[in-house]
XYZ file of C-alpha atoms in Angstrom:
466
model
C 82.682 102.892 -42.318
C 79.497 103.017 -44.216
C 76.232 101.556 -42.975
C 73.864 99.196 -44.609
C 70.678 99.967 -45.027
C 69.595 96.761 -44.472
C 70.495 97.118 -40.829
C 70.401 100.363 -39.271
C 70.474 99.717 -35.831
C 70.977 103.590 -33.476
C 74.776 103.047 -32.688
C 75.247 105.423 -32.900
C 71.698 108.118 -32.549
C 71.523 105.840 -29.591
C 67.910 105.864 -31.476
C 65.355 102.070 -31.717
C 65.323 103.021 -35.488
C 63.968 99.683 -36.743
C 60.790 99.809 -33.907
C 60.656 103.938 -35.373
C 60.684 102.802 -39.010
C 57.777 100.019 -38.453
C 55.418 102.248 -37.225
C 56.420 104.926 -39.533
C 54.738 102.434 -41.835
C 51.805 101.641 -39.785
C 51.241 105.105 -41.312
C 51.763 104.622 -44.531
C 49.942 101.536 -44.468
C 47.250 102.540 -43.500
C 45.652 103.037 -46.457
C 46.302 99.551 -48.093
C 44.295 97.396 -44.591
C 41.251 100.048 -45.670
C 41.738 98.486 -48.318
C 42.362 95.057 -46.981
C 39.165 95.590 -45.252
C 37.383 96.371 -47.368
C 38.285 93.080 -49.973
C 36.821 91.345 -47.255
C 34.136 93.208 -46.786
C 33.525 92.002 -50.309
C 34.106 88.385 -50.386
C 32.243 88.437 -47.428
C 29.248 89.832 -49.686
C 29.571 87.401 -52.905
C 30.079 84.879 -50.461
C 26.812 85.312 -48.556
C 25.256 86.198 -52.319
C 26.299 82.833 -53.122
C 24.419 81.274 -50.382
C 21.149 82.932 -51.061
C 21.673 82.054 -55.164
C 22.001 78.929 -54.625
C 19.528 78.868 -52.270
C 16.850 80.520 -54.353
C 18.198 77.643 -57.311
C 17.278 74.962 -54.807
C 13.343 76.316 -54.807
C 13.131 76.662 -58.412
C 14.794 73.526 -58.585
C 11.470 72.107 -56.616
C 8.861 74.920 -58.086
C 10.122 72.427 -61.415
C 9.452 69.223 -59.698
C 6.253 70.432 -59.349
C 4.759 70.888 -62.387
C 6.935 67.959 -64.582
C 5.210 66.295 -65.930
C 6.803 61.990 -65.686
C 5.130 63.334 -61.359
C 2.061 63.159 -62.619
C 1.874 60.102 -65.035
C -1.319 58.744 -64.206
C -0.048 54.931 -61.709
C -1.426 52.506 -61.069
C -0.952 50.660 -57.361
C -1.710 46.718 -56.056
C -2.046 45.672 -52.672
C -3.134 42.219 -51.063
C -4.410 41.577 -47.698
C -2.204 39.698 -46.106
C 1.677 39.625 -47.463
C 2.526 36.639 -45.674
C 0.437 34.751 -48.042
C 0.845 36.209 -51.408
C 2.961 38.831 -52.530
C 1.881 41.288 -55.197
C 3.359 43.602 -57.998
C 2.271 45.957 -61.240
C 4.273 44.691 -64.512
C 2.207 46.214 -66.360
C -1.717 48.084 -66.507
C -3.917 45.963 -65.216
C -8.103 45.733 -64.431
C -8.832 47.974 -61.906
C -10.230 45.872 -59.427
C -10.796 43.400 -56.604
C -9.352 40.359 -57.195
C -10.511 36.825 -55.446
C -7.207 34.175 -54.363
C -6.897 30.000 -53.594
C -4.237 29.127 -53.541
C -4.695 24.649 -53.361
C -1.618 23.371 -54.416
C 1.806 25.033 -54.601
C 4.594 24.323 -57.418
C 7.869 21.936 -57.146
C 10.832 19.992 -58.707
C 11.395 17.022 -58.081
C 13.838 15.134 -55.262
C 15.239 11.900 -54.892
C 18.123 10.581 -53.024
C 21.166 8.438 -53.844
C 23.016 6.357 -52.063
C 26.470 6.609 -53.744
C 29.523 4.657 -54.370
C 32.724 5.851 -54.263
C 34.949 4.330 -57.064
C 38.990 3.887 -57.352
C 38.024 5.102 -61.102
C 35.314 8.113 -63.403
C 31.946 7.003 -63.384
C 30.044 9.330 -65.107
C 26.077 10.452 -64.890
C 23.468 11.232 -67.277
C 20.809 12.305 -66.571
C 17.246 12.369 -69.081
C 18.189 16.123 -70.809
C 21.316 14.657 -71.759
C 24.075 16.228 -69.824
C 25.724 13.681 -68.043
C 28.845 14.741 -64.866
C 31.712 13.308 -64.881
C 33.064 12.509 -61.309
C 36.573 11.850 -60.518
C 38.112 8.860 -59.623
C 38.204 8.332 -55.685
C 35.661 11.690 -54.953
C 33.778 10.257 -51.916
C 29.746 12.081 -51.456
C 31.180 15.818 -50.910
C 33.073 15.854 -54.022
C 30.862 13.915 -55.822
C 28.233 16.636 -54.824
C 30.181 20.136 -55.749
C 30.955 18.238 -59.558
C 27.501 18.158 -59.789
C 26.826 21.853 -58.559
C 29.136 22.850 -60.499
C 27.930 21.301 -63.832
C 26.121 24.287 -65.355
C 24.364 22.637 -67.397
C 22.979 19.728 -64.926
C 19.333 19.451 -64.561
C 19.489 19.148 -60.369
C 21.657 20.703 -57.975
C 22.930 17.824 -55.493
C 23.106 17.823 -50.954
C 25.036 16.100 -49.488
C 23.046 14.515 -46.382
C 23.595 12.029 -43.418
C 19.805 9.931 -42.361
C 19.139 11.239 -38.743
C 17.297 7.981 -38.213
C 20.262 5.908 -39.972
C 23.775 7.627 -39.909
C 24.008 6.181 -43.595
C 25.086 9.775 -45.928
C 22.965 9.856 -49.776
C 23.735 12.091 -52.234
C 19.917 13.717 -52.476
C 19.341 15.468 -56.097
C 17.344 18.535 -56.496
C 15.917 19.788 -59.876
C 16.849 22.526 -60.261
C 12.939 24.072 -61.468
C 9.592 23.659 -60.362
C 7.027 22.562 -62.522
C 5.393 18.767 -62.935
C 6.864 18.144 -66.059
C 10.130 20.815 -65.925
C 11.075 19.845 -62.791
C 11.133 15.497 -63.143
C 13.972 14.483 -64.115
C 15.209 11.781 -64.142
C 19.559 10.862 -62.981
C 21.369 7.182 -64.783
C 24.903 6.230 -63.246
C 28.344 4.567 -64.509
C 29.058 1.812 -62.731
C 26.240 1.402 -60.079
C 28.271 4.798 -58.773
C 24.093 5.827 -57.604
C 21.223 3.948 -56.727
C 18.221 5.715 -55.445
C 16.142 4.413 -52.061
C 12.835 5.375 -54.316
C 11.003 5.263 -51.363
C 12.539 8.747 -50.463
C 11.205 10.202 -53.924
C 9.079 13.564 -53.998
C 7.986 13.723 -57.218
C 7.531 17.517 -59.292
C 4.238 19.244 -59.576
C 2.201 22.680 -60.798
C 0.588 24.978 -58.964
C -3.046 24.894 -58.611
C -4.898 28.469 -58.337
C -7.751 30.129 -58.401
C -9.501 33.765 -59.552
C -12.457 34.628 -58.766
C -13.856 31.287 -57.436
C -13.248 30.375 -61.525
C -11.381 27.416 -62.782
C -9.046 26.406 -61.599
C -5.249 27.069 -63.425
C -2.453 25.460 -63.252
C 0.739 27.335 -63.513
C 4.601 25.442 -63.375
C 5.974 28.166 -61.176
C 4.951 29.096 -57.730
C 4.977 33.278 -59.502
C 2.134 33.914 -61.977
C 1.968 36.863 -64.847
C -1.321 35.355 -66.339
C -3.516 34.914 -63.348
C -4.552 38.907 -63.325
C -3.666 40.437 -66.583
C -1.243 43.103 -65.427
C -0.147 41.271 -61.728
C 3.076 39.461 -60.530
C 2.163 36.496 -58.243
C 4.430 35.477 -55.528
C 3.159 32.136 -53.963
C 4.122 31.643 -50.060
C 1.547 29.375 -48.916
C -1.024 27.244 -50.812
C -3.986 28.871 -49.357
C -7.961 27.715 -48.688
C -10.775 28.946 -50.456
C -12.710 30.060 -46.943
C -9.689 31.925 -46.268
C -8.780 33.893 -50.454
C -6.775 36.196 -50.837
C -7.989 39.925 -52.852
C -5.433 41.099 -54.375
C -6.767 44.673 -55.155
C -5.865 46.600 -58.268
C -6.210 50.435 -57.482
C -7.088 52.647 -60.601
C -4.766 55.409 -62.634
C -4.015 58.091 -61.208
C -0.699 60.627 -59.823
C 1.107 59.120 -57.072
C -0.268 60.468 -54.306
C 3.491 59.421 -51.794
C 5.415 60.729 -54.675
C 2.948 64.070 -55.242
C 3.221 64.490 -51.578
C 7.316 64.475 -50.649
C 8.087 66.960 -54.166
C 5.353 69.104 -52.287
C 6.936 68.700 -48.688
C 10.391 69.360 -50.080
C 8.996 72.784 -52.097
C 7.685 73.977 -48.370
C 10.706 72.948 -46.653
C 13.456 74.684 -49.247
C 11.513 77.396 -49.224
C 10.925 78.190 -45.301
C 14.527 77.215 -45.596
C 14.960 79.823 -47.532
C 12.327 82.551 -46.567
C 14.701 81.893 -43.153
C 18.440 82.538 -44.550
C 17.043 85.451 -46.932
C 15.632 87.337 -43.815
C 18.248 86.567 -41.242
C 20.398 88.399 -43.613
C 18.106 90.870 -44.418
C 17.222 91.946 -40.619
C 21.125 91.071 -39.957
C 22.352 95.491 -38.001
C 25.845 96.243 -39.251
C 28.104 97.297 -36.338
C 29.525 100.130 -35.166
C 32.855 100.656 -35.472
C 34.160 96.640 -36.096
C 36.965 94.930 -34.131
C 36.735 91.664 -36.295
C 37.164 89.953 -39.415
C 33.524 88.530 -37.956
C 32.020 91.919 -37.507
C 32.744 93.843 -40.241
C 30.736 90.806 -42.141
C 27.236 91.427 -40.600
C 24.487 93.501 -41.941
C 25.876 93.011 -45.544
C 22.532 92.587 -46.825
C 20.180 95.005 -43.915
C 17.839 95.663 -46.645
C 19.106 94.332 -49.350
C 16.532 95.929 -51.959
C 16.235 93.517 -54.739
C 16.069 90.148 -52.090
C 13.138 92.191 -50.084
C 11.325 92.734 -53.616
C 11.609 88.013 -53.994
C 10.581 87.840 -50.175
C 7.571 90.280 -51.995
C 7.202 88.869 -55.208
C 7.215 84.800 -53.258
C 4.461 85.756 -50.524
C 2.390 86.697 -53.080
C 2.636 83.952 -55.320
C 1.454 81.878 -52.052
C -1.377 84.014 -52.030
C -2.406 84.034 -55.992
C -4.907 81.966 -58.277
C -4.229 79.940 -60.867
C -5.661 77.582 -62.683
C -8.482 79.920 -64.521
C -10.132 76.986 -66.278
C -11.139 75.853 -62.674
C -12.161 78.451 -61.308
C -14.461 77.298 -57.849
C -12.402 75.650 -56.448
C -9.020 74.115 -55.709
C -7.570 77.610 -57.667
C -5.721 78.449 -54.415
C -2.844 76.524 -52.584
C -4.200 76.806 -49.058
C -7.224 74.692 -50.126
C -4.908 72.289 -50.827
C -3.050 72.885 -47.477
C 0.368 74.742 -48.406
C -0.226 77.943 -46.163
C 1.853 80.099 -44.450
C -0.642 78.471 -40.887
C -1.918 81.912 -39.813
C -4.633 82.298 -42.072
C -7.761 84.840 -41.577
C -11.283 84.424 -42.697
C -11.386 82.204 -45.471
C -7.991 81.064 -46.072
C -6.524 84.327 -47.753
C -2.988 84.147 -46.144
C -1.823 86.990 -44.146
C 0.123 88.685 -46.028
C 1.169 90.770 -41.810
C 2.609 87.526 -41.564
C 5.630 88.701 -39.864
C 7.930 84.674 -41.164
C 5.578 84.156 -43.717
C 6.495 80.302 -43.901
C 4.556 78.408 -44.799
C 2.915 74.768 -42.743
C 1.832 71.850 -44.875
C -0.833 70.126 -43.949
C -0.770 66.434 -45.884
C -3.453 65.344 -44.770
C -5.204 68.154 -46.693
C -3.637 67.830 -50.203
C -3.729 63.602 -49.448
C -7.930 64.710 -49.222
C -7.451 67.181 -52.397
C -5.491 64.479 -54.612
C -8.577 62.080 -53.658
C -11.956 64.901 -54.575
C -10.276 65.761 -57.262
C -7.030 65.079 -59.042
C -7.130 67.085 -61.848
C -8.325 69.989 -59.975
C -5.026 69.466 -58.244
C -2.643 68.221 -61.581
C -4.124 71.803 -62.865
C -3.583 74.223 -60.061
C 0.015 72.775 -59.140
C 1.512 72.044 -62.340
C -0.677 73.108 -65.079
C 1.006 75.783 -67.606
C -0.989 78.576 -65.576
C -0.260 76.791 -61.839
C 1.894 77.976 -59.071
C 5.532 75.483 -60.188
C 5.530 78.166 -63.433
C 4.595 80.414 -61.577
C 7.525 79.802 -59.712
C 9.965 78.978 -62.045
C 8.787 81.753 -63.654
C 9.233 84.175 -61.474
C 12.612 83.033 -60.126
C 14.130 83.375 -63.949
C 14.541 86.419 -63.991
C 16.945 86.026 -60.752
C 18.557 82.871 -61.912
C 19.155 82.811 -65.459
C 22.225 83.626 -67.105
C 23.186 87.167 -66.804
C 19.765 87.578 -64.464
C 20.192 90.050 -61.560
C 21.337 87.341 -59.074
C 24.706 86.540 -61.057
C 25.035 90.406 -62.363
C 25.863 91.458 -58.225
C 28.341 88.769 -58.301
C 30.325 89.990 -61.684
C 29.598 93.272 -59.514
C 30.983 91.845 -56.818
C 33.820 90.059 -58.641
C 35.066 94.006 -60.191
C 35.481 95.284 -56.993
C 37.950 92.664 -55.792
C 39.890 93.138 -58.810
C 39.907 96.396 -58.244
C 40.762 96.181 -54.387
C 43.796 93.664 -55.390
C 45.136 96.211 -58.218
C 44.520 98.566 -55.639
C 46.468 96.465 -52.785
C 49.684 95.094 -54.955
C 50.290 98.911 -56.466
C 50.553 100.168 -52.836
C 52.603 97.058 -52.072
C 55.053 98.194 -54.252
C 54.836 102.006 -53.487
C 55.616 101.098 -49.797
C 58.040 98.129 -50.320
C 60.472 101.518 -51.833
C 58.481 103.940 -48.678
C 60.140 101.127 -46.945
C 62.915 101.241 -48.160
C 64.135 105.430 -48.837
C 63.354 105.300 -45.088
C 65.911 102.400 -44.607
C 68.212 104.653 -45.866
C 67.239 108.194 -44.363
C 67.829 106.304 -41.340
C 71.331 104.607 -42.820
C 72.701 107.990 -43.958
C 71.828 109.543 -40.771
C 74.114 106.817 -38.447
C 76.155 107.827 -41.105
C 76.595 111.288 -40.579
C 76.291 110.411 -36.822
C 79.362 108.525 -37.060
C 80.711 110.642 -38.571
C 80.582 113.547 -36.521
C 81.446 112.168 -33.356
C 85.021 110.440 -35.028
C 85.506 114.830 -36.264
C 84.694 115.052 -32.396
C 86.849 112.285 -31.158
C 89.714 113.197 -32.691
C 89.267 117.727 -32.094
C 89.223 116.242 -28.425
C 92.352 113.939 -28.808
C 94.232 117.530 -30.137
C 93.158 119.670 -27.205
C 94.256 117.200 -25.034
C 97.820 116.967 -26.635
C 98.267 120.854 -26.507
C 97.059 120.994 -22.884
C 100.231 117.931 -22.583
C 102.577 120.122 -24.102
């Protein structure tokens, strides 16, 4: 009886042939296991390099932000000493200086109160702008107010208001706009549907204001754009001459807040990148690694390319820039960007272990205030710091650069090892099939031998008993 090569348990030999084959195959797979470990290491190295590439790209983008022309565009600022009374905003170029503002009257629209008579037939309300609103039959005062508010051509808003003293309900119409003329309106109804209570009338009016004690000006709105050219004023309350509000318009200059934020973002990205790269350079390899995590350690220990990049970055932080202004604000430490371990007159300490940057926002703001053009030349000029950092990182990060070459090399290694593993899979499967066949043949031979022995034993027993 033939024994299947798919199941070669030692039926005849008494051996655990499946286990023997597994152990033999484990030995055969050792070269492939080493290749798989190499593949895991290559993939881990590529992951770390990709992470470093991303961080360096972010650092390059932060440097490019510093030299962006839009960052350094001159802007004006406007503020007011009491924003609870007037809001201010720039709407264009404005004259630099301070402006004293008084507001003797706020603009408003007219408001009129009407008694309302519900009708069993349709009625019409006609306004001074020529629009009409149809009040449908049997509409109560709330429904009438809703019909008026739904009429986009009506010059008024409507409310149904209950008078607290009399308990009577009124239809109150309020102009949708302000101004002595624009905010005035009339409303008449057919069939006596509305009748005005003239004692409650509120007339429309313009706002009245003065700038720097000049002649009183008027506006139909409380939002004024021509009082101070380039500035929008929004009146919130009246302002007496004795309590005149001061509006300050700054001289055109780069936005200190934006520039400071971009510089801080660069410093933060620089420190983050430095920390990560340095951690990978200093990480030691694990002797006789037992886990994939151990195998992934120390893959870039002492990497010359990365050491070179860090060295260039350190040098960039100490270089002199903007040669057109060599006497002031031509080094980064002068505007508050340093390692925090400065020596002498401010030169960065090259022996600093970490080399991380410290950003002194106060010193940076002071530099902008005292000589914004020199700061701009230093940070964003054609021979400035931002351009130097961008240029420094380009060979590493550009298409076909050193980082892309490193990653491509890891891809090639991955493919080569993967192909070798796949080829070995074929050989290992063939080896396992051969072993199963050999052990099956052995079991078959043993079974035949055992059957022959049993036949001879039977023959001998028959002769002895004859």
